[in-house]
Coordinates of C-alpha atoms and ligand atoms in Angstrom, one line a residue:
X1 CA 111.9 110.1 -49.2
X2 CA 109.9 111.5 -51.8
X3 CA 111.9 114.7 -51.1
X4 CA 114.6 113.0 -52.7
X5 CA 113.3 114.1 -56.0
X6 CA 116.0 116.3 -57.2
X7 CA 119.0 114.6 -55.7
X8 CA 118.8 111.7 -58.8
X9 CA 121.3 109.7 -59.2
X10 CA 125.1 110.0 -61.2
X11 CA 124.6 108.4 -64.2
X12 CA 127.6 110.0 -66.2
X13 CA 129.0 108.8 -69.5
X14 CA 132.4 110.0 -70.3
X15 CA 133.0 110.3 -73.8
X16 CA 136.4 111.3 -74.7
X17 CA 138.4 112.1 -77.6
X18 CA 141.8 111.4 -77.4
X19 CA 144.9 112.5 -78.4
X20 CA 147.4 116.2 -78.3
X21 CA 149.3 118.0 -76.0
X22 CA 150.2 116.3 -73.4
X23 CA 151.8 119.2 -70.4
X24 CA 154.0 118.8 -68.4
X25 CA 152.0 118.3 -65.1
X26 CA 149.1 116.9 -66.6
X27 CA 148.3 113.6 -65.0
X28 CA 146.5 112.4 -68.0
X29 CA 146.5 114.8 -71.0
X30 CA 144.0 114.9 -73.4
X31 CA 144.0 111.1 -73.3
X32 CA 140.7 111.2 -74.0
X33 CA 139.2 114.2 -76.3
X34 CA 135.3 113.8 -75.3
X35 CA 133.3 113.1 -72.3
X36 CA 129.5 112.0 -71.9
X37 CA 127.6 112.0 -68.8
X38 CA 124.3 110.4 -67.8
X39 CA 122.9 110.5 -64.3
X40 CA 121.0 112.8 -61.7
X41 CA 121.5 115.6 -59.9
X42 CA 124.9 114.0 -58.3
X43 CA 126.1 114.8 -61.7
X44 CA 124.0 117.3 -63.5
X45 CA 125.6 120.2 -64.4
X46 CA 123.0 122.4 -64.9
X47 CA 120.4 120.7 -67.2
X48 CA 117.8 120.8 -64.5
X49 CA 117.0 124.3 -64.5
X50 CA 114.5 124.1 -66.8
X51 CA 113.3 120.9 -66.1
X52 CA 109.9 120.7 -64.0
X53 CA 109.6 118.4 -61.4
X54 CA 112.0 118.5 -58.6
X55 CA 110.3 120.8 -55.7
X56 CA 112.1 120.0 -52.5
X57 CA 115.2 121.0 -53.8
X58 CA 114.0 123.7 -56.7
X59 CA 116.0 126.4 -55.1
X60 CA 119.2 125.0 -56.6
X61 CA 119.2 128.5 -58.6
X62 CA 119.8 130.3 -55.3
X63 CA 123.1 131.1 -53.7
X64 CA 124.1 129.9 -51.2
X65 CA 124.6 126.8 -54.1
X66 CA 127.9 127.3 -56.1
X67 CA 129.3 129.5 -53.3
X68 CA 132.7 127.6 -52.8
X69 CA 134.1 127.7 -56.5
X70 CA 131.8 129.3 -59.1
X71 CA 131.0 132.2 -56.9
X72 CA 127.5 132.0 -58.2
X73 CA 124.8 129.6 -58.9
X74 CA 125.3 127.4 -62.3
X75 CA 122.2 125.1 -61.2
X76 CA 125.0 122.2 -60.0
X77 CA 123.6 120.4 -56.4
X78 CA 126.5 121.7 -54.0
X79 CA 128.3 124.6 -53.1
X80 CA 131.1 123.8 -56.1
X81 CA 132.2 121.2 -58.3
X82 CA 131.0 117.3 -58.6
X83 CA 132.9 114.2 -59.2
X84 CA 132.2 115.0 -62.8
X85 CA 134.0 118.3 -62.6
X86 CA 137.1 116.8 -60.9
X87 CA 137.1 113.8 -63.5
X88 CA 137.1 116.2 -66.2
X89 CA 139.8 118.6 -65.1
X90 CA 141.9 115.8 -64.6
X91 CA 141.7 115.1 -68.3
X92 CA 142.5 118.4 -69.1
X93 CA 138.9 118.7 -70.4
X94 CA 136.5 121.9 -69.7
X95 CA 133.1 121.4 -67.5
X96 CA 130.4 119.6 -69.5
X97 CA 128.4 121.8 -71.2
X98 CA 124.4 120.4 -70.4
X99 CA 122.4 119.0 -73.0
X100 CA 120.1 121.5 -72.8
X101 CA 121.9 124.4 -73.0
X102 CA 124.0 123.4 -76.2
X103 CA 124.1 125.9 -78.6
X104 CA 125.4 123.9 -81.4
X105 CA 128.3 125.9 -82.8
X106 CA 130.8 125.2 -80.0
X107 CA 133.6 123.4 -80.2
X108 CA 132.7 120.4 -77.7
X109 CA 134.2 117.8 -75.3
X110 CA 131.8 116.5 -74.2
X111 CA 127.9 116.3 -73.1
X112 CA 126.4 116.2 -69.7
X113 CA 123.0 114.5 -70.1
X114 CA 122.4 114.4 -66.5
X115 CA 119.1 115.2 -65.2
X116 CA 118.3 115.8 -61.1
X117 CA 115.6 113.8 -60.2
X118 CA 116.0 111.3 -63.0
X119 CA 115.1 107.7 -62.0
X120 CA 116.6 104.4 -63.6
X121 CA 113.5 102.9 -64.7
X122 CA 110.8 104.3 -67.0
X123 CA 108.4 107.3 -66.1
X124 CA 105.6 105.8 -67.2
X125 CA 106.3 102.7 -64.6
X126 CA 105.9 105.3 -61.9
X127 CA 102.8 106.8 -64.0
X128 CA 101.4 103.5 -63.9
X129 CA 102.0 102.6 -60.1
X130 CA 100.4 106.3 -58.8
X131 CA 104.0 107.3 -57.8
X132 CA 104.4 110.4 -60.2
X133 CA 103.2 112.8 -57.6
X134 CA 105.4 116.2 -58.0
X135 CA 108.4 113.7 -59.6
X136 CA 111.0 114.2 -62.5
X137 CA 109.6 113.1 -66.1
X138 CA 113.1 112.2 -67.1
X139 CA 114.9 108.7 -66.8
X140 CA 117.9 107.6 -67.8
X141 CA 115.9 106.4 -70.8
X142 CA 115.5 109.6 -71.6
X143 CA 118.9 110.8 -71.4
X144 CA 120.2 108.0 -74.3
X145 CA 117.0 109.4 -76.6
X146 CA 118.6 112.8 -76.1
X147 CA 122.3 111.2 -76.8
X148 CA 120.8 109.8 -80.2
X149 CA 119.4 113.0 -80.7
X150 CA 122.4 114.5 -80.0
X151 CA 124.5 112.2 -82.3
X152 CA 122.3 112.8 -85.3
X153 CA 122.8 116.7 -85.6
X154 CA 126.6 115.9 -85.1
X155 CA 126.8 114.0 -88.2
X156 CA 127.5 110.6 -86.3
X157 CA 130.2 109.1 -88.0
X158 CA 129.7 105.4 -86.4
X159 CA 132.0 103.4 -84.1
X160 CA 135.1 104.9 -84.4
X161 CA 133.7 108.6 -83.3
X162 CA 134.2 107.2 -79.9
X163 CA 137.5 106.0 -79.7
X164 CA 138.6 109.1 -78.6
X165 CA 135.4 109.3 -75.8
X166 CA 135.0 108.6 -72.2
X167 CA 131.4 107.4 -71.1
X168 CA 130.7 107.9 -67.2
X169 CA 127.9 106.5 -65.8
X170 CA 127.0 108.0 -62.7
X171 CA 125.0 106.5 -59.7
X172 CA 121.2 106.4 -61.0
X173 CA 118.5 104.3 -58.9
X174 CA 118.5 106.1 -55.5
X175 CA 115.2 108.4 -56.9
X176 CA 113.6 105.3 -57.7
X177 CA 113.5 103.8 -54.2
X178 CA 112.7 107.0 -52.7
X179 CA 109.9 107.4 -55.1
X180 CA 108.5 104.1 -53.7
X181 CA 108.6 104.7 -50.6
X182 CA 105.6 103.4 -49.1
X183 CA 104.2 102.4 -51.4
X184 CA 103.2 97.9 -51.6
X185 CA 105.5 97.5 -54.3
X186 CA 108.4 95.4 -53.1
X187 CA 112.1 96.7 -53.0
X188 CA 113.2 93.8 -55.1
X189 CA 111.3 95.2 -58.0
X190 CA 113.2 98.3 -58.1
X191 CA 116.3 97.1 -58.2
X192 CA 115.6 94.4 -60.1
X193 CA 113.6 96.9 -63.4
X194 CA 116.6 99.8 -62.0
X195 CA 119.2 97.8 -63.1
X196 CA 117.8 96.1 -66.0
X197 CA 117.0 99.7 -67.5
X198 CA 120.1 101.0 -67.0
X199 CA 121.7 97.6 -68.5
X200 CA 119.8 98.2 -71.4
X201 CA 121.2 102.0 -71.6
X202 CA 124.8 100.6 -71.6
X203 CA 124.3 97.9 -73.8
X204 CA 122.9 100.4 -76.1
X205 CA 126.1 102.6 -75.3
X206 CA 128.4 99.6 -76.4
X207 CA 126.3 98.3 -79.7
X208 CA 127.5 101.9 -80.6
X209 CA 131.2 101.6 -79.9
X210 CA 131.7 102.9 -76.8
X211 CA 134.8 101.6 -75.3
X212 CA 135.5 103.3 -72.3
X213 CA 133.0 103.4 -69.9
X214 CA 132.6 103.9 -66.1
X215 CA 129.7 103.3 -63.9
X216 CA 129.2 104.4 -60.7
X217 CA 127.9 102.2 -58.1
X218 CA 124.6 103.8 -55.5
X219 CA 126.2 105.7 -52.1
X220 CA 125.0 104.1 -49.4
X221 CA 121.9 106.4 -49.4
X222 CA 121.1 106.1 -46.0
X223 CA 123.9 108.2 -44.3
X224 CA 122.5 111.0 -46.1
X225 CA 120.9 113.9 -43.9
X226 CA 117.2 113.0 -45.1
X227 CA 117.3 109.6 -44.5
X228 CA 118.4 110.1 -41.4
X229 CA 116.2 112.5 -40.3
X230 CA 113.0 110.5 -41.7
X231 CA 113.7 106.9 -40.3
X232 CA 112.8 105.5 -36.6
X233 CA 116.3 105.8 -34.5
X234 CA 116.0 102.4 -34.6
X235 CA 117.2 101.8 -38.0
X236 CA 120.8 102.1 -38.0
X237 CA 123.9 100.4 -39.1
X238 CA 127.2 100.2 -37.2
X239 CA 128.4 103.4 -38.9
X240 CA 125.4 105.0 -37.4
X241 CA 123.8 105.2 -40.6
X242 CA 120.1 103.9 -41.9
X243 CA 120.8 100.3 -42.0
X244 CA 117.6 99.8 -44.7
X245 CA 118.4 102.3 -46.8
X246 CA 122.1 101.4 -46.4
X247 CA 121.2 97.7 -47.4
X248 CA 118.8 98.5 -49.9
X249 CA 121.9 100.5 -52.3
X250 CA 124.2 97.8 -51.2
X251 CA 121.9 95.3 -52.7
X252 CA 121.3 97.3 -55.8
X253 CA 125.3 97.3 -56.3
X254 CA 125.5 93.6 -56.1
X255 CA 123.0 93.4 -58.8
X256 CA 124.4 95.8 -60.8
X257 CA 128.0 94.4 -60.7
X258 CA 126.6 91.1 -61.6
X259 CA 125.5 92.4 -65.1
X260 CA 128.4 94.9 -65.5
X261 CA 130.3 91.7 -65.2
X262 CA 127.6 90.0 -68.4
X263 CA 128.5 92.9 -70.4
X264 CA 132.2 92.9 -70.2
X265 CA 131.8 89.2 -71.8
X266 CA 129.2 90.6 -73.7
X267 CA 131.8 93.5 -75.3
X268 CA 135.3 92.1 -74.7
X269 CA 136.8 95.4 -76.7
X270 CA 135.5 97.8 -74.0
X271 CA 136.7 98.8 -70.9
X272 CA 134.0 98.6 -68.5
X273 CA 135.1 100.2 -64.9
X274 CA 132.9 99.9 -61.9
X275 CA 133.1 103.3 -59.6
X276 CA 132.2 102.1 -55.9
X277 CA 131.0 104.7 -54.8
X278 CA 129.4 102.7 -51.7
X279 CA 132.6 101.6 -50.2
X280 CA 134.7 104.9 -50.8
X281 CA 131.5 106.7 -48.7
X282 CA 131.6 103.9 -46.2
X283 CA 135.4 104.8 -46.0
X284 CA 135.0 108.4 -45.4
X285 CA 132.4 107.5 -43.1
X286 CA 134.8 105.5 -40.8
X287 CA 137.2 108.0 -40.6
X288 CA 136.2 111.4 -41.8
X289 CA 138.9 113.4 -40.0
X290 CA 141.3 111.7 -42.3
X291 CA 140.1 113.1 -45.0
X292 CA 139.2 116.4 -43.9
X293 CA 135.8 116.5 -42.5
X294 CA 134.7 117.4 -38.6
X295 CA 131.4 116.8 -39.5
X296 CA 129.6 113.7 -41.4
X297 CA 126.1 113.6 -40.6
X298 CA 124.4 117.0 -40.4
X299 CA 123.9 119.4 -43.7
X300 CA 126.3 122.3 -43.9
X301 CA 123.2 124.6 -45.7
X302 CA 120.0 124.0 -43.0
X303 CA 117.7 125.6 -40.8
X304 CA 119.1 123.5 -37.8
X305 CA 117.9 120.1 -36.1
X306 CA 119.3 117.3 -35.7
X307 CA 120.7 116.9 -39.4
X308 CA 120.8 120.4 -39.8
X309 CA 117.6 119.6 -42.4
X310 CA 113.8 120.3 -42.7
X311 CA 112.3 119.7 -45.7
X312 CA 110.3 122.6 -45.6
X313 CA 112.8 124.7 -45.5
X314 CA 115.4 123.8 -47.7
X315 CA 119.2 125.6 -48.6
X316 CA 118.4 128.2 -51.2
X317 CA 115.6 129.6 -49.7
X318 CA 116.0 132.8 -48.4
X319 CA 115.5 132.0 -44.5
X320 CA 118.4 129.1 -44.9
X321 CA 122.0 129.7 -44.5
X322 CA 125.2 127.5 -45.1
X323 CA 127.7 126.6 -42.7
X324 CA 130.7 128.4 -42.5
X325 CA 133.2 126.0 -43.9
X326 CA 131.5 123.3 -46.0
X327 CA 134.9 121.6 -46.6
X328 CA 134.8 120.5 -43.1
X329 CA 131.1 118.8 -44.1
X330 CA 130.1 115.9 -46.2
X331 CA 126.8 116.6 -46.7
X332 CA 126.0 120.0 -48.2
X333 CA 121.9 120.3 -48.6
X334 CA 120.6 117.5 -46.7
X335 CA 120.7 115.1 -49.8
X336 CA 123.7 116.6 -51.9
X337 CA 127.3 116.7 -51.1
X338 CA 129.7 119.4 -50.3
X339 CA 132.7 119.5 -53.4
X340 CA 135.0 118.4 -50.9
X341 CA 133.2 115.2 -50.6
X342 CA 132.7 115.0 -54.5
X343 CA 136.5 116.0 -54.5
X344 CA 137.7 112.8 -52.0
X345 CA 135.4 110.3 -53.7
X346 CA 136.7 111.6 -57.3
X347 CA 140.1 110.9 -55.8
X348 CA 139.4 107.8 -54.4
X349 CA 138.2 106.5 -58.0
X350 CA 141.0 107.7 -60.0
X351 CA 143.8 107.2 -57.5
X352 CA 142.4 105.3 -54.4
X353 CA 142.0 102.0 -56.0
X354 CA 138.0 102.3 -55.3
X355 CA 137.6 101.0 -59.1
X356 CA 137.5 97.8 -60.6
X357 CA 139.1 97.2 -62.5
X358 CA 141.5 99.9 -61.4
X359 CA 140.6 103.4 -63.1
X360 CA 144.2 103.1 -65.0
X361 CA 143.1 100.4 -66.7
X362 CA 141.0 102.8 -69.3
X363 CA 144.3 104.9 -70.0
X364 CA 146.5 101.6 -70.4
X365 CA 144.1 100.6 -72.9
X366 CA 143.7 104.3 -74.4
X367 CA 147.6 104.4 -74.7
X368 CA 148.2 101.0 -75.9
X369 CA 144.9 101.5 -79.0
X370 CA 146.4 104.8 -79.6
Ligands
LIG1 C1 154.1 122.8 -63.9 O1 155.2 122.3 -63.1 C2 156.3 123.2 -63.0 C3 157.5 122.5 -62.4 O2 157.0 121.7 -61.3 C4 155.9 124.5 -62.3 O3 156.9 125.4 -62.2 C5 154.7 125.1 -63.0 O4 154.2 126.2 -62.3 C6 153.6 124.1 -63.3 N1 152.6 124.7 -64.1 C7 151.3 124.6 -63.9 C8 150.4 125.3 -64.9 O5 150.8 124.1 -62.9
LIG2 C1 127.8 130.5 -81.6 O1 126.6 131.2 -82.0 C2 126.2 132.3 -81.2 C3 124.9 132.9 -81.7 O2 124.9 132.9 -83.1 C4 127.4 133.4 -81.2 O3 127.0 134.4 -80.4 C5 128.6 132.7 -80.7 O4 129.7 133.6 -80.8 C6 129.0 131.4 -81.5 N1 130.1 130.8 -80.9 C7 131.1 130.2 -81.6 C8 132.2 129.5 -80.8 O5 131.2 130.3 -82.8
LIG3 C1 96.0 104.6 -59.4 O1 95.0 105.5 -59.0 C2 93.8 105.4 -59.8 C3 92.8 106.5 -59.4 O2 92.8 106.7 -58.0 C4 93.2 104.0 -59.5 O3 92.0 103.8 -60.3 C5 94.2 102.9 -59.9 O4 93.8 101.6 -59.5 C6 95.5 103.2 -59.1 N1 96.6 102.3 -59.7 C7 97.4 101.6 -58.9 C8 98.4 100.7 -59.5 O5 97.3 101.7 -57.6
LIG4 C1 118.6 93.7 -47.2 O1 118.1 93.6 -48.6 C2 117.9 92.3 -49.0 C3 117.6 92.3 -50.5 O2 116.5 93.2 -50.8 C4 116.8 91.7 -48.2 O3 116.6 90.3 -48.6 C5 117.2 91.7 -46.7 O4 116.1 91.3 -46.0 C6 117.6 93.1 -46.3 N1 118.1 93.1 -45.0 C7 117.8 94.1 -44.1 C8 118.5 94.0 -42.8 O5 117.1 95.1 -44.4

């Protein structure tokens, strides 16, 4: 599961800006003005090219990634868009431009701070432990120094600069249990420094005056190719998934509810929306053909087996092809998933009632503040 590297979590913060225009057809225009992201490679945007670290995945610069809708590589981990994309076209925003790639003089909507590979707790904790073999420097610790940095050259003008701003946390954690795999140090410890780090982050978020946040739960992690095709057949769950990994992410949501639910007493004037991500993926899961898919368990970009995935020879290299129709898959690399997938689980926030508190709760809010 080391391979996991580059598939880090989506740890987005939307930031909007609200206000103007609303169109016609727009579901939700320009409610918000600003969007910032945090997360992994679920919801980086292209801040990883330049990033060292990930290796099983480093040929995200390759086609056959950003086939289906860019028509070219832009660095993202499918063949198209991610949940981030969809959330920001439906409000009306552009694509987040990376953190890295600012240039400074654009006029912005937003930051996408999201890093693949990034884990929830510290580096240095994996430093520490001998689990920093080949693995992503960046944590989602490292992402909120890069938003302060970020706020100073914009002149931060305190609280009320995000009143207008969506902040979407994306999943972040899954990197952090594959980079212990096998290693003595219990489960129970990840989750329990994952989601204090990441608590920390959001607090930190709030103390500044955000007030519109969502945060995505874990997917259940082990209906993903590489799981699969790592763990004993034995280790399944009665969606025919890997029952540990499964458990471990279900586990790690639990916790991570439990102190979403300390920080909305914590901040009563934000909005704090949890994204189950876990339970619209177990959805799909049950009954893929309803949504579009023939295929839930193998890659659509693989050299073949089982899972359509080997890890030594991963999509983007020159001997691996894609799939013919990746809407018709789930899973689009062997960790990453097809913007179909990304498309049905963005719809499934905003629309399916896979939120709580429902996802309309942020513009009711938005609408009623102004
Ligand atoms: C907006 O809706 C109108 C009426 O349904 C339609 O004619 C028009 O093409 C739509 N515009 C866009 C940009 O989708
Ligand atoms: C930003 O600066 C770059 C380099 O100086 C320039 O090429 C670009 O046109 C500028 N963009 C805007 C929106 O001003
Ligand atoms: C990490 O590896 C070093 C060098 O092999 C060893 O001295 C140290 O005890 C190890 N630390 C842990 C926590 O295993
Ligand atoms: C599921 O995870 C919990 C919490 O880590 C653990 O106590 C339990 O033994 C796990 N169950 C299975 C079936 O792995």
């Amino acid at each position: 599961m080391v391979a996991l590297t580059s598939y880090s979590a989506i740890f987005i913060v939307l930031c909007a800006f609200a206000s103007a225009s609303p169109t016609a057809n727009e579901t939700h225009p320009r409610l918000f003005s600003k969007i910032y992201a945090f997360g992994d490679s679920f919801t980086d945007t292209g801040n990883t090219r330049s990033v060292s670290g990930p290796t099983v995945f480093g040929h995200v610069s390759n086609s056959p990634y950003g086939s289906t809708f860019f028509h070219h590589s832009t660095n993202r981990y499918s063949d198209g868009r991610l949940v981030i994309d969809f959330v920001a076209q439906t409000l009306s925003l552009p694509f987040l431009t990376p953190y890295r790639y600012l240039k400074g003089n654009e006029s912005f909507h937003g930051v996408n701070f999201a890093v693949a590979g990034s884990t929830a707790i510290n580096h240095d904790f994996f430093v520490r432990n001998n689990l920093s073999l080949n693995i992503t420097p960046q944590s989602i610790q490292t992402q909120l120094l890069w938003f302060n940095k970020f706020l100073e050259t914009q002149g931060h003008r305190g609280a009320a600069a995000f009143d207008d701003a969506l902040f979407w946390v994306g999943e972040i954690g899954v990197n952090d249990y594959a980079y212990n795999t096998g290693s003595p140090i219990p489960d129970d410890t990840i989750r329990k420094l994952g989601v204090a780090s990441v608590t920390g982050v959001l607090q930190s978020l709030l103390k500044k005056g955000a007030k519109y946040m969502v945060v995505q739960g874990l997917p259940p992690s082990g209906c993903l190719p590489l799981a699969m095709s790592v763990a004993p057949v034995t280790d399944r769950d009665d969606i025919g998934c890997v029952r540990s990994s499964n458990n471990q992410t279900y586990y790690h949501n639990l916790a991570l509810r439990a102190s979403l639910q300390s920080l909305r007493r914590q901040f009563p004037q934000a909005v704090i929306v949890y994204a189950d991500y876990w339970n619209a993926y177990q959805t799909v899961m049950k009954n893929p053909g309803k949504y579009g898919f023939r295929e839930s368990f193998k890659a659509c970009c693989g050299v073949g087996g089982p899972y359509n995935f080997n890890v030594l020879a991963v999509c983007g290299m020159s001997s691996v092809s894609s799939c013919k129709k990746p809407y018709e898959y789930i899973n689009w690399d062997g960790v990453h998933l097809t913007e179909a997938m990304y498309k049905v689980v963005h719809d499934m926030f905003v629309e399916g009632g896979f939120t709580q508190p429902p996802f309309g709760s942020l513009f009711d809010k938005k609408r009623h503040e102004g």
